[in-house]
XYZ file of C-alpha atoms in Angstrom:
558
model
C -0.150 2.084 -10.097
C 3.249 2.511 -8.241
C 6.359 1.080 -8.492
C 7.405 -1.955 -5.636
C 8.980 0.480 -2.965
C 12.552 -2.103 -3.670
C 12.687 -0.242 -6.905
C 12.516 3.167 -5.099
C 15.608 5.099 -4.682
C 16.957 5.396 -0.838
C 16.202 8.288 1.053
C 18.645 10.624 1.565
C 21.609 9.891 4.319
C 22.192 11.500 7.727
C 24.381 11.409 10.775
C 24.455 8.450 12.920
C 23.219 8.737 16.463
C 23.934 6.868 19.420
C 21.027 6.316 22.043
C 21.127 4.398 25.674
C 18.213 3.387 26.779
C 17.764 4.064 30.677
C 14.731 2.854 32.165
C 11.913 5.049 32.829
C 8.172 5.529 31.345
C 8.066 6.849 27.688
C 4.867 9.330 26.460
C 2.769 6.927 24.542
C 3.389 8.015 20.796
C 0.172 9.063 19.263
C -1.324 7.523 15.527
C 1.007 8.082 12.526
C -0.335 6.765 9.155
C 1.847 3.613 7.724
C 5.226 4.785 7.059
C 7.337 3.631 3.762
C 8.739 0.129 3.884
C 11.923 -0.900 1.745
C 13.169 1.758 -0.382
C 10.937 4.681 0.320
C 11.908 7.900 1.744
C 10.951 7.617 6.028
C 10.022 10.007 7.766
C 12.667 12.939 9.248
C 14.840 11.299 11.318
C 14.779 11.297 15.182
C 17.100 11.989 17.843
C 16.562 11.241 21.285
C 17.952 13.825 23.652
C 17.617 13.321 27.452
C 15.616 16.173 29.912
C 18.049 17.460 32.088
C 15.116 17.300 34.617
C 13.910 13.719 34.106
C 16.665 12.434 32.686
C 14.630 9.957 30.289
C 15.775 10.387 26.690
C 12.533 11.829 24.624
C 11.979 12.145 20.602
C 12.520 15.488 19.058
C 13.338 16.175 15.318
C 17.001 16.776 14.323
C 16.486 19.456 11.618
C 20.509 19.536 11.490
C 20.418 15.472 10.213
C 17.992 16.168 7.119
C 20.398 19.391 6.561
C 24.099 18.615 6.824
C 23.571 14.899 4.885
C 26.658 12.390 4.918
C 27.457 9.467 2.464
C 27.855 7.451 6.058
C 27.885 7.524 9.515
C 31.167 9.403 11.079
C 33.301 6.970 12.549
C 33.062 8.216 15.590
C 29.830 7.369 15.789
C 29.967 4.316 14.618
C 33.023 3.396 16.964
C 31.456 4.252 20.158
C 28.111 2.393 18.916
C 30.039 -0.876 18.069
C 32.017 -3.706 20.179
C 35.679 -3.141 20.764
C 36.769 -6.389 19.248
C 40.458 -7.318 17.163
C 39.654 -7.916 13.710
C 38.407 -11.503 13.387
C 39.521 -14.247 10.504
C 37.174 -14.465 7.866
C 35.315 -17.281 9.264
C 32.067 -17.014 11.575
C 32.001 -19.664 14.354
C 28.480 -20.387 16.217
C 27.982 -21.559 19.699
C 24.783 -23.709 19.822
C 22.759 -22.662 23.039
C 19.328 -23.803 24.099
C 15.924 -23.316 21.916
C 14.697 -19.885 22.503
C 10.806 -19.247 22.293
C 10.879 -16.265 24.096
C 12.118 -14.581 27.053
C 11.143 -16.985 29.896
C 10.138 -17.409 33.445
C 13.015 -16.618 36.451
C 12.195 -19.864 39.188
C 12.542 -17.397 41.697
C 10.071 -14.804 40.106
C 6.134 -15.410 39.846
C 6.183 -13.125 36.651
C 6.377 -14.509 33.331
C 6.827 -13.697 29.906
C 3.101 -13.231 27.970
C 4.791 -15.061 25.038
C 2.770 -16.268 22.319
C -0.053 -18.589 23.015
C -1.533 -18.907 19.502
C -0.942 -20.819 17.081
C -2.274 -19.663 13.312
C -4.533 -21.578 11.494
C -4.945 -19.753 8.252
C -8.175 -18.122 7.154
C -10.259 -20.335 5.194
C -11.083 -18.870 1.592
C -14.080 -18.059 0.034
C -16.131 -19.587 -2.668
C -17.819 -20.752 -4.757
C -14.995 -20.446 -7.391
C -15.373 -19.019 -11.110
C -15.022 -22.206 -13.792
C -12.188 -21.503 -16.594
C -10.888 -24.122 -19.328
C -8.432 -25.214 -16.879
C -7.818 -28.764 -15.343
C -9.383 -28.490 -11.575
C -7.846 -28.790 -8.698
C -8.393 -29.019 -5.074
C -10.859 -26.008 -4.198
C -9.302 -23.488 -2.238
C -10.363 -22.027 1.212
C -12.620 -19.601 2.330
C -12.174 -16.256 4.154
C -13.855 -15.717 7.179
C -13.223 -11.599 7.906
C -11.211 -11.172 11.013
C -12.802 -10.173 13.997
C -12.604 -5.918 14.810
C -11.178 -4.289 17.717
C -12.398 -1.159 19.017
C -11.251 1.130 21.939
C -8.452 1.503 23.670
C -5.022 0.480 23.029
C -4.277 -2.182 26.187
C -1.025 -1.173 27.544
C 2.426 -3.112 26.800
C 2.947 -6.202 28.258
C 4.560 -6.096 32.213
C 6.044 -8.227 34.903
C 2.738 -9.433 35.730
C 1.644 -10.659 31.995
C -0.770 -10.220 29.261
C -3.608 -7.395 30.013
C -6.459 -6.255 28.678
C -9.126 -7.791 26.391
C -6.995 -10.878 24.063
C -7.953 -10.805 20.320
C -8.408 -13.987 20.723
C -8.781 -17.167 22.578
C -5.947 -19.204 23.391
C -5.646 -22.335 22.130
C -2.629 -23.791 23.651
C 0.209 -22.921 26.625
C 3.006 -21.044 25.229
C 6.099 -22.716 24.441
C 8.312 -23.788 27.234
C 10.651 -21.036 27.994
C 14.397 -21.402 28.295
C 15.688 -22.418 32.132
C 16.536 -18.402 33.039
C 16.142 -14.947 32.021
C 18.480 -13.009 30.149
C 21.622 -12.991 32.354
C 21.954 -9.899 34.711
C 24.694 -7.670 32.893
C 23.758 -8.343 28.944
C 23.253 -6.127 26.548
C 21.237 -5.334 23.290
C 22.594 -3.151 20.681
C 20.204 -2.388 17.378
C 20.661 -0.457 14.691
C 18.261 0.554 12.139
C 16.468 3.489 9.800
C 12.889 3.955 11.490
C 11.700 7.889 11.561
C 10.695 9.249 14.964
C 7.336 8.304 15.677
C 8.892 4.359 14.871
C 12.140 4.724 17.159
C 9.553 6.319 19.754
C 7.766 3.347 19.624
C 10.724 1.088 20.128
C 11.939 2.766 23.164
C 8.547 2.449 24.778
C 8.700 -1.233 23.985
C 12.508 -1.960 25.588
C 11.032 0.233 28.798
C 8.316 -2.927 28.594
C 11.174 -4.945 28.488
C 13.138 -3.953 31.096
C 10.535 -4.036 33.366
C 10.751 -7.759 33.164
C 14.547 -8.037 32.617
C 15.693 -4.628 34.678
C 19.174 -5.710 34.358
C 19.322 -6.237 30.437
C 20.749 -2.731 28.827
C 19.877 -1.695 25.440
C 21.853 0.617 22.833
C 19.888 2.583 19.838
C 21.768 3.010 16.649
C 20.081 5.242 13.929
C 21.742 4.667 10.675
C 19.988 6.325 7.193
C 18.520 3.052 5.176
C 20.787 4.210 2.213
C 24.218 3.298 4.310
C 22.625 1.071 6.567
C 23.323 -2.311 4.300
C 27.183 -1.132 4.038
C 27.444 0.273 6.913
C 26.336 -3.114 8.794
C 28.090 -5.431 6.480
C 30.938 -3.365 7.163
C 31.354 -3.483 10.895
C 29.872 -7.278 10.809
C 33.124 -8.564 8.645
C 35.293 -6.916 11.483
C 33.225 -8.854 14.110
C 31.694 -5.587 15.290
C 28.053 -4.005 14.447
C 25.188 -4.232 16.411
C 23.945 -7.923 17.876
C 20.353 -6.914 16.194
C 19.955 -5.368 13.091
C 16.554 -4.095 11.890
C 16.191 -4.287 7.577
C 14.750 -5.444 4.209
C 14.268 -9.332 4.513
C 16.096 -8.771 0.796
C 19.463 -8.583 2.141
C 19.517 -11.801 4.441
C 20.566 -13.735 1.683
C 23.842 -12.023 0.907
C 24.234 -11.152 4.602
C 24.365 -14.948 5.352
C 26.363 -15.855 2.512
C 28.798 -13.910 3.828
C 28.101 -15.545 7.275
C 27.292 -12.064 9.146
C 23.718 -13.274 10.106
C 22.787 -16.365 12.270
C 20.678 -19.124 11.356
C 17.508 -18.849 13.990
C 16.069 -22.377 13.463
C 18.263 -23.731 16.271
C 17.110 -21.242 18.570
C 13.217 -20.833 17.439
C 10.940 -23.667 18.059
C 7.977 -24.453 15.336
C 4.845 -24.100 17.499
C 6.522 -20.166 17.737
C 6.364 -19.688 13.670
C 3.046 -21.433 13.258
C 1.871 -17.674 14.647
C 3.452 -15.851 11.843
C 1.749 -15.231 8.622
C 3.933 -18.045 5.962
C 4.001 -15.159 3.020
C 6.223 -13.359 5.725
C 8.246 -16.216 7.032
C 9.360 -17.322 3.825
C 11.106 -13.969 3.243
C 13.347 -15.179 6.068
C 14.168 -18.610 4.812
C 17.358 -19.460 2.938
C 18.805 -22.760 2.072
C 17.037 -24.435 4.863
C 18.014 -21.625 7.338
C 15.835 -18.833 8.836
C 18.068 -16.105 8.675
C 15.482 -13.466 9.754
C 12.188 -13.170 11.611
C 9.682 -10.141 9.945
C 8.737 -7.446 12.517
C 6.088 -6.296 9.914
C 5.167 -6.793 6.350
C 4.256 -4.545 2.918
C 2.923 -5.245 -0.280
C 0.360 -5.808 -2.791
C -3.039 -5.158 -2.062
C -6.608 -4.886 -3.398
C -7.968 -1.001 -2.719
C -11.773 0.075 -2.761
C -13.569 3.128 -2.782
C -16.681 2.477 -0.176
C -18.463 5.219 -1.509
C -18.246 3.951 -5.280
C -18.524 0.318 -4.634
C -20.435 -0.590 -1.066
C -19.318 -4.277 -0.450
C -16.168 -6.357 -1.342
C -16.532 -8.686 -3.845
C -15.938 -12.571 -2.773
C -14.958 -14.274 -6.165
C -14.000 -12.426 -9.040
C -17.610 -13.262 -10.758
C -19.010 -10.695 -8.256
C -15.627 -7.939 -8.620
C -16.951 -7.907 -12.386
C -20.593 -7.829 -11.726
C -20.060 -5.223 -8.964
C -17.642 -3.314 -11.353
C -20.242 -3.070 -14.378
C -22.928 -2.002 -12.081
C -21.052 1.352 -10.788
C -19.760 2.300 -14.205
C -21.239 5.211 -15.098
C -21.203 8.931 -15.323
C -17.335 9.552 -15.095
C -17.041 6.583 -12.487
C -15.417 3.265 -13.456
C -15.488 0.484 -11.317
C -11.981 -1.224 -11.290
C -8.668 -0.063 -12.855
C -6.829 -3.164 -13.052
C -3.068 -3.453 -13.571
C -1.976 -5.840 -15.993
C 1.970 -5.604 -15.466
C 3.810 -8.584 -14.241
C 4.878 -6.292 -11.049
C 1.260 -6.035 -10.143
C -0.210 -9.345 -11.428
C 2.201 -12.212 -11.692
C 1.755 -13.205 -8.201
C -1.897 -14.704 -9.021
C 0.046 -17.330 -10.909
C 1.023 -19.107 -7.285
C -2.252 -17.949 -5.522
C -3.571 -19.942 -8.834
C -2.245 -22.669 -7.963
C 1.321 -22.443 -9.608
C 5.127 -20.987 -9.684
C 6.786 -18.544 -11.239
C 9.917 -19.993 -10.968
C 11.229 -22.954 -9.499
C 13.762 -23.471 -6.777
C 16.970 -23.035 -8.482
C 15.512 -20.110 -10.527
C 14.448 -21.438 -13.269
C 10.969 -20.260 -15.072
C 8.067 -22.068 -14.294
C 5.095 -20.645 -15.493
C 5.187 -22.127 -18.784
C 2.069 -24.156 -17.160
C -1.643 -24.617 -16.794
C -1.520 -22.099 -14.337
C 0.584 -19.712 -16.633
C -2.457 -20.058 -18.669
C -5.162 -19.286 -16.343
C -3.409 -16.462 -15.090
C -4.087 -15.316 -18.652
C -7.663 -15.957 -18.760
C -7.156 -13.971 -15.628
C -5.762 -11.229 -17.463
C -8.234 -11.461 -19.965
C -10.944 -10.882 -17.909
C -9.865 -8.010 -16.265
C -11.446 -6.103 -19.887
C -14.618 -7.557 -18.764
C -14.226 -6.287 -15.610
C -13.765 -2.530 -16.568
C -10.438 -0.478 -17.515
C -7.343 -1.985 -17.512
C -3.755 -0.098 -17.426
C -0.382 -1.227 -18.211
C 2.748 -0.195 -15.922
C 1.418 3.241 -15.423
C -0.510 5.653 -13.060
C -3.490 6.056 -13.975
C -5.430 3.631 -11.953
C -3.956 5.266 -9.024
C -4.240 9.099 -10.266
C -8.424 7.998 -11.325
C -8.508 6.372 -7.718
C -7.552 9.441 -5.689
C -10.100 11.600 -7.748
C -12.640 9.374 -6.786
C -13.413 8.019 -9.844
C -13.219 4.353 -9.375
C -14.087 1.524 -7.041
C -11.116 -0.742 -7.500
C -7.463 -0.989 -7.896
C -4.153 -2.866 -7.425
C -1.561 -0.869 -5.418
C 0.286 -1.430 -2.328
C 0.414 -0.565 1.068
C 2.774 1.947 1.011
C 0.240 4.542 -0.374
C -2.331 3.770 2.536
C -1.792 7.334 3.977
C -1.987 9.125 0.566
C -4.867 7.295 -0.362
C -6.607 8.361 3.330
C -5.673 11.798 2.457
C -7.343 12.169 -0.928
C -10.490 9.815 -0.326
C -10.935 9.937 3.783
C -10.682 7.069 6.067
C -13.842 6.094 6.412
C -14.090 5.994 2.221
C -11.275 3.337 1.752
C -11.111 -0.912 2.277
C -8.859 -3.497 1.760
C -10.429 -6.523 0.445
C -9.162 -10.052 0.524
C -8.197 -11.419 -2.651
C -11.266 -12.869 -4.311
C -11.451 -16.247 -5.894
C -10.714 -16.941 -9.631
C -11.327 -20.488 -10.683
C -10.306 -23.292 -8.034
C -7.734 -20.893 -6.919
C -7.678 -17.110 -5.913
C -6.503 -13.652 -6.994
C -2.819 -12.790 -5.242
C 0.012 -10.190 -4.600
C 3.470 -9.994 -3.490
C 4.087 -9.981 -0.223
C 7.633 -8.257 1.566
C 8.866 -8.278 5.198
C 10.816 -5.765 7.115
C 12.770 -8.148 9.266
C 14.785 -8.513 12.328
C 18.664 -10.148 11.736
C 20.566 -11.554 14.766
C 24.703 -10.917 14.287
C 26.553 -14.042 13.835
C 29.520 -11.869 15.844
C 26.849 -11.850 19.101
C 27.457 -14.803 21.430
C 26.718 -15.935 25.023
C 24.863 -13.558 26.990
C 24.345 -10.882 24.867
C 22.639 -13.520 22.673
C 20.618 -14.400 24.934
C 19.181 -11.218 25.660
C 18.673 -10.403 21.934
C 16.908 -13.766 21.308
C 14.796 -12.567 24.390
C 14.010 -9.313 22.670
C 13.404 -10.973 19.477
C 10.740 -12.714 20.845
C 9.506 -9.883 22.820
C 8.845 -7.994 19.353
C 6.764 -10.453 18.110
C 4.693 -10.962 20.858
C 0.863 -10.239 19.426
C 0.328 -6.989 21.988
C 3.707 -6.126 21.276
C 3.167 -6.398 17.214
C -0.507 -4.372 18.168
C 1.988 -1.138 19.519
C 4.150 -1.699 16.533
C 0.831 -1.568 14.582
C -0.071 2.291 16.096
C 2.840 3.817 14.090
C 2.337 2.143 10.527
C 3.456 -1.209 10.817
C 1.619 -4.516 9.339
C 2.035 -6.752 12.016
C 3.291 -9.952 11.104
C 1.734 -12.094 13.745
C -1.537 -13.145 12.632
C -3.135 -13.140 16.324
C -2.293 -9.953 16.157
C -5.401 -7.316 16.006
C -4.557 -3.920 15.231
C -7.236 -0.939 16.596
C -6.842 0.172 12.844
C -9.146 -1.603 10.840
C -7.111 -1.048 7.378
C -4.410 -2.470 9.236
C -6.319 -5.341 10.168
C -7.638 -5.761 6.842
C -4.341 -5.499 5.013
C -3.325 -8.426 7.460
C -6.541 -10.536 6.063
C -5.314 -9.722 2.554
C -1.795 -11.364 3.261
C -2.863 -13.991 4.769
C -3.154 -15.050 0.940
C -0.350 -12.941 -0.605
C 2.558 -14.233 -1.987
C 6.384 -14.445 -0.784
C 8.103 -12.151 -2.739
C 11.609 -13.421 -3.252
C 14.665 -13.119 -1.572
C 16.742 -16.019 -3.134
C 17.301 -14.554 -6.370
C 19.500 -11.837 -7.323
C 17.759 -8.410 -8.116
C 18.895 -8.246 -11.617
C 17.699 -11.482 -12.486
C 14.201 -10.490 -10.851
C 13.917 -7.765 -13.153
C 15.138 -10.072 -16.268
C 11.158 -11.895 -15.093
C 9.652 -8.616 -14.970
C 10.818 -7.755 -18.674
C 10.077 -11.041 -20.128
C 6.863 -11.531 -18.424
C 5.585 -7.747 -19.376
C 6.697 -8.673 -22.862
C 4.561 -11.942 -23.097
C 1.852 -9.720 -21.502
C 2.775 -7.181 -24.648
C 2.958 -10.304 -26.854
C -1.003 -11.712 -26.271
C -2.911 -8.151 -25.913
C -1.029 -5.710 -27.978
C 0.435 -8.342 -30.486
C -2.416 -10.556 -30.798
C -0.092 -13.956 -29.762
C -1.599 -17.148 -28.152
C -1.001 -17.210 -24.321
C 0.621 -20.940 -24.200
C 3.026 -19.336 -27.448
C 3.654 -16.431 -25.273
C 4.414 -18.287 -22.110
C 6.737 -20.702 -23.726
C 9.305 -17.730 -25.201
C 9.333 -15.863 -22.405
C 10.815 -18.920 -20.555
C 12.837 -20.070 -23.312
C 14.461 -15.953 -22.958
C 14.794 -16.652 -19.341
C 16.789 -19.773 -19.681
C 18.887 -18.850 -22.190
C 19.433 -15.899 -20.492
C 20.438 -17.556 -17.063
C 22.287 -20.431 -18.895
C 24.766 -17.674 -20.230
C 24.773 -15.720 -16.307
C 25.857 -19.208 -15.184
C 28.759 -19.540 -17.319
C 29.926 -15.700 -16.651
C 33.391 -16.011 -14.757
């Protein structure tokens, strides 16, 4: 099994480029496999240089970036890509400005914005449920697979609204759009670390754009993801940086701390987040704020080998059955991962927490304990690993039906197995609850330094990129949509999707350090019960009594 791509080290840093989008029609990018989310190395990065014939800027590689590295962006660079502003007191002020929903509809214009017009209702889950010792609870729902796309990708969304074939039906009008457009004159500037194939993407999207709003101008800021956090927080204290910043939903929290973010709920109206999968909203919410909306979303999944193990398996009962039945000759059935990295997310799709909302452990519970008999079971299931490899090594030989791993390997996995070979399965049910993972966004911030017009625009855009066809182009180079109308032409997209639908929110609240404090003391208690023979509930019970002494003495630390 691999590492969470936050524990990856950065890739390394290049030269900052400046882009200006001009209108014009961009060369649809073709199919790139998922690229890395949060801490994995992207793909070379791209500059956009404009044909002295056409004029329209297209993506080429910049060998002379991924050569002649910088610790940051030359302040040049940066200067030219940022507002010329004085130096601002420490203090953020906001101007409140009408609800945004999306760009809206101009009186005077018969065109309107193809904004979204569904709202989620979450997959039911499936059962019947395995028994355990465990109190019951309220049975869980049941997963209906989501409907597959074939064909054609239907082209970007224009002046005269949605086309081609809808995933799915609507269900109700979109949410009233603000009184006007974007005002004539405003601008958009974004930075962010997407490779070439991404930033390709994202121009063909803002040409989308701007033939709706023709007078909205947009600026492209490529910044390596290893300086990017700095480099933002940076030019944000000075009132400067870009009015949209494209990141790890990790750093909202400090970002708005130091108010250098804006809180969206005054600007975002309910029926608009009811179309985003929750595992991926939450990684925007902080102290009753949203501080960012996710573009896309990463994490931990359930892999299978179609050509070891034909069908998925619905409740854990049948993963085991299933399992046994393909073990033989050299070929094992599942390769479960026991460590807390990979498995302590079933405690909340059990039913539970893993810690509560100040911090604190709370998995010293019944569902601590059923996450155990969990655990247990995965022997019965077939081979089990601890913080290591192997599953995944075994799993690209073709040796076994299941594993635990995350998105982030989609493309390797495609490489050594084929396309047609690999699934993503929804997380079966285990007791009255189900199986789960952790779930990460890559999100979209909005500058608390962007007012007025500019605002405007960017809350236009905002809404623009989560638009369902939008989110389906997004989907063609890598990304996991986070809109759950959303249906990719990639079914392992689409299934990954299904799967979080019932992952959970990794989070964002808590300081990294004291994230990996729960790591060590849950692996130990894991250690504790299967290597040292110790009763789960006594197991449980010191690894929280570690945790809070440990965060008692953090919260007396000057």
């Amino acid at each position: 099994s691999s590492a969470s791509p936050s524990a990856q080290p950065y890739p390394a840093s290049g030269t900052a480029i400046l882009i200006t989008i001009t209108p014009g029609a961009y060369p649809q990018p073709s199919y790139q496999a998922p690229t890395s989310p949060t801490g994995i190395a992207y793909p070379p990065a791209a500059t956009l240089i404009a044909s002295p014939t056409t004029g329209i800027s297209t993506p080429t590689l910049n060998p002379s970036m991924v050569a002649t590295a910088v610790k940051s962006p030359t302040q040049s660079a940066l200067a030219s890509a940022t507002k010329t502003q004085t130096s601002p007191p420490r203090t953020a002020t906001y101007t409140a400005i009408p609800q945004y929903p999306g760009p809206g509809v101009n009186p005077t214009v018969t065109s309107h914005y193809p904004g979204p017009i569904i709202t989620n209702t979450p997959l039911p889950y499936p059962g019947p449920a395995t028994p355990t010792r465990q109190p019951t609870r309220t049975p869980a729902r049941s997963v209906t697979p989501a409907p597959s796309q074939s064909g054609t990708l239907p082209p970007l969304p224009s002046p005269t609204g949605r086309t081609g074939t809808p995933g799915a039906s609507p269900t109700e009008l979109p949410p009233k759009p603000p009184l006007s457009p974007p005002p004539p004159g405003s601008s958009v500037t974004i930075w962010y670390s997407w490779g070439s194939s991404e930033a390709a993407e994202l121009q063909s999207i803002i040409q989308s754009f701007q033939r709706i709003y023709p007078d909205v101008t947009f600026s492209l800021l490529y910044v390596p993801l290893d300086v990017l956090h700095d480099t933002y927080q940076e030019a944000a204290y000075l009132r400067n940086g870009p009015d949209l910043l494209l990141g790890p939903a990790n750093w909202g929290p400090k970002f708005f701390d130091e108010e250098l973010v804006t809180d969206l709920n005054p600007y975002v109206p309910p029926d608009f987040l009811a179309s985003i999968n929750p595992a991926a909203l939450t990684s925007g919410k902080y102290q009753q704020s949203l501080i960012s909306l996710p573009l896309s979303q990463h994490g931990m999944v359930i892999f299978r080998n179609t050509a070891v193990m034909e069908t998925a398996p619905i409740t854990f009962e049948e993963l085991k059955a299933s399992s046994l039945q393909v073990t033989h000759g050299g070929i094992v059935g599942s390769y479960l991962e026991r460590g807390s990295l990979f498995s302590a997310a079933n405690i909340i799709g059990l039913g539970g927490s893993v810690m509560d909302e100040h911090g604190y452990p709370a998995f010293n519970s019944q569902f601590g304990l059923e996450w155990f008999d969990l655990l247990t079971d995965y022997d019965a299931a077939g081979a089990v690993t601890f913080n290591t490899n192997w599953d995944l090594d075994m799993f690209k030989r073709g040796k076994v039906g299941l594993i635990i791993d995350g998105t982030w390997n989609i493309s390797l996995l495609t490489q050594f197995i084929g396309t047609d070979n690999l699934a993503i399965d929804p997380w079966p049910t285990y007791g009255t609850g189900h199986m789960s993972g952790w779930v990460e966004s890559d999100s979209v911030f909005l500058n608390s330094s962007t007012t007025g017009d500019d605002r405007s625009a960017s809350l236009a855009f905002v809404g623009y990129l989560l638009d369902p066809n939008v989110q389906m182009h997004l989907a063609e180079v890598g990304h996991i949509p986070s809109v759950s109308a959303t249906i990719p032409r990639d079914p392992l997209i689409q299934q990954a999707m299904q799967a979080f639908s019932y992952g959970s929110a990794y989070p964002i609240t808590i300081d990294q350090s004291l994230l990996n404090l729960y790591q060590k003391e849950l692996d130990k208690a894991i250690q504790n019960v299967f290597v040292n023979g110790a009763a789960p509930n006594e197991a449980l019970k010191t690894a929280s009594d570690n945790l809070v002494i440990q965060l008692n003495k953090m919260q007396t630390l000057p």
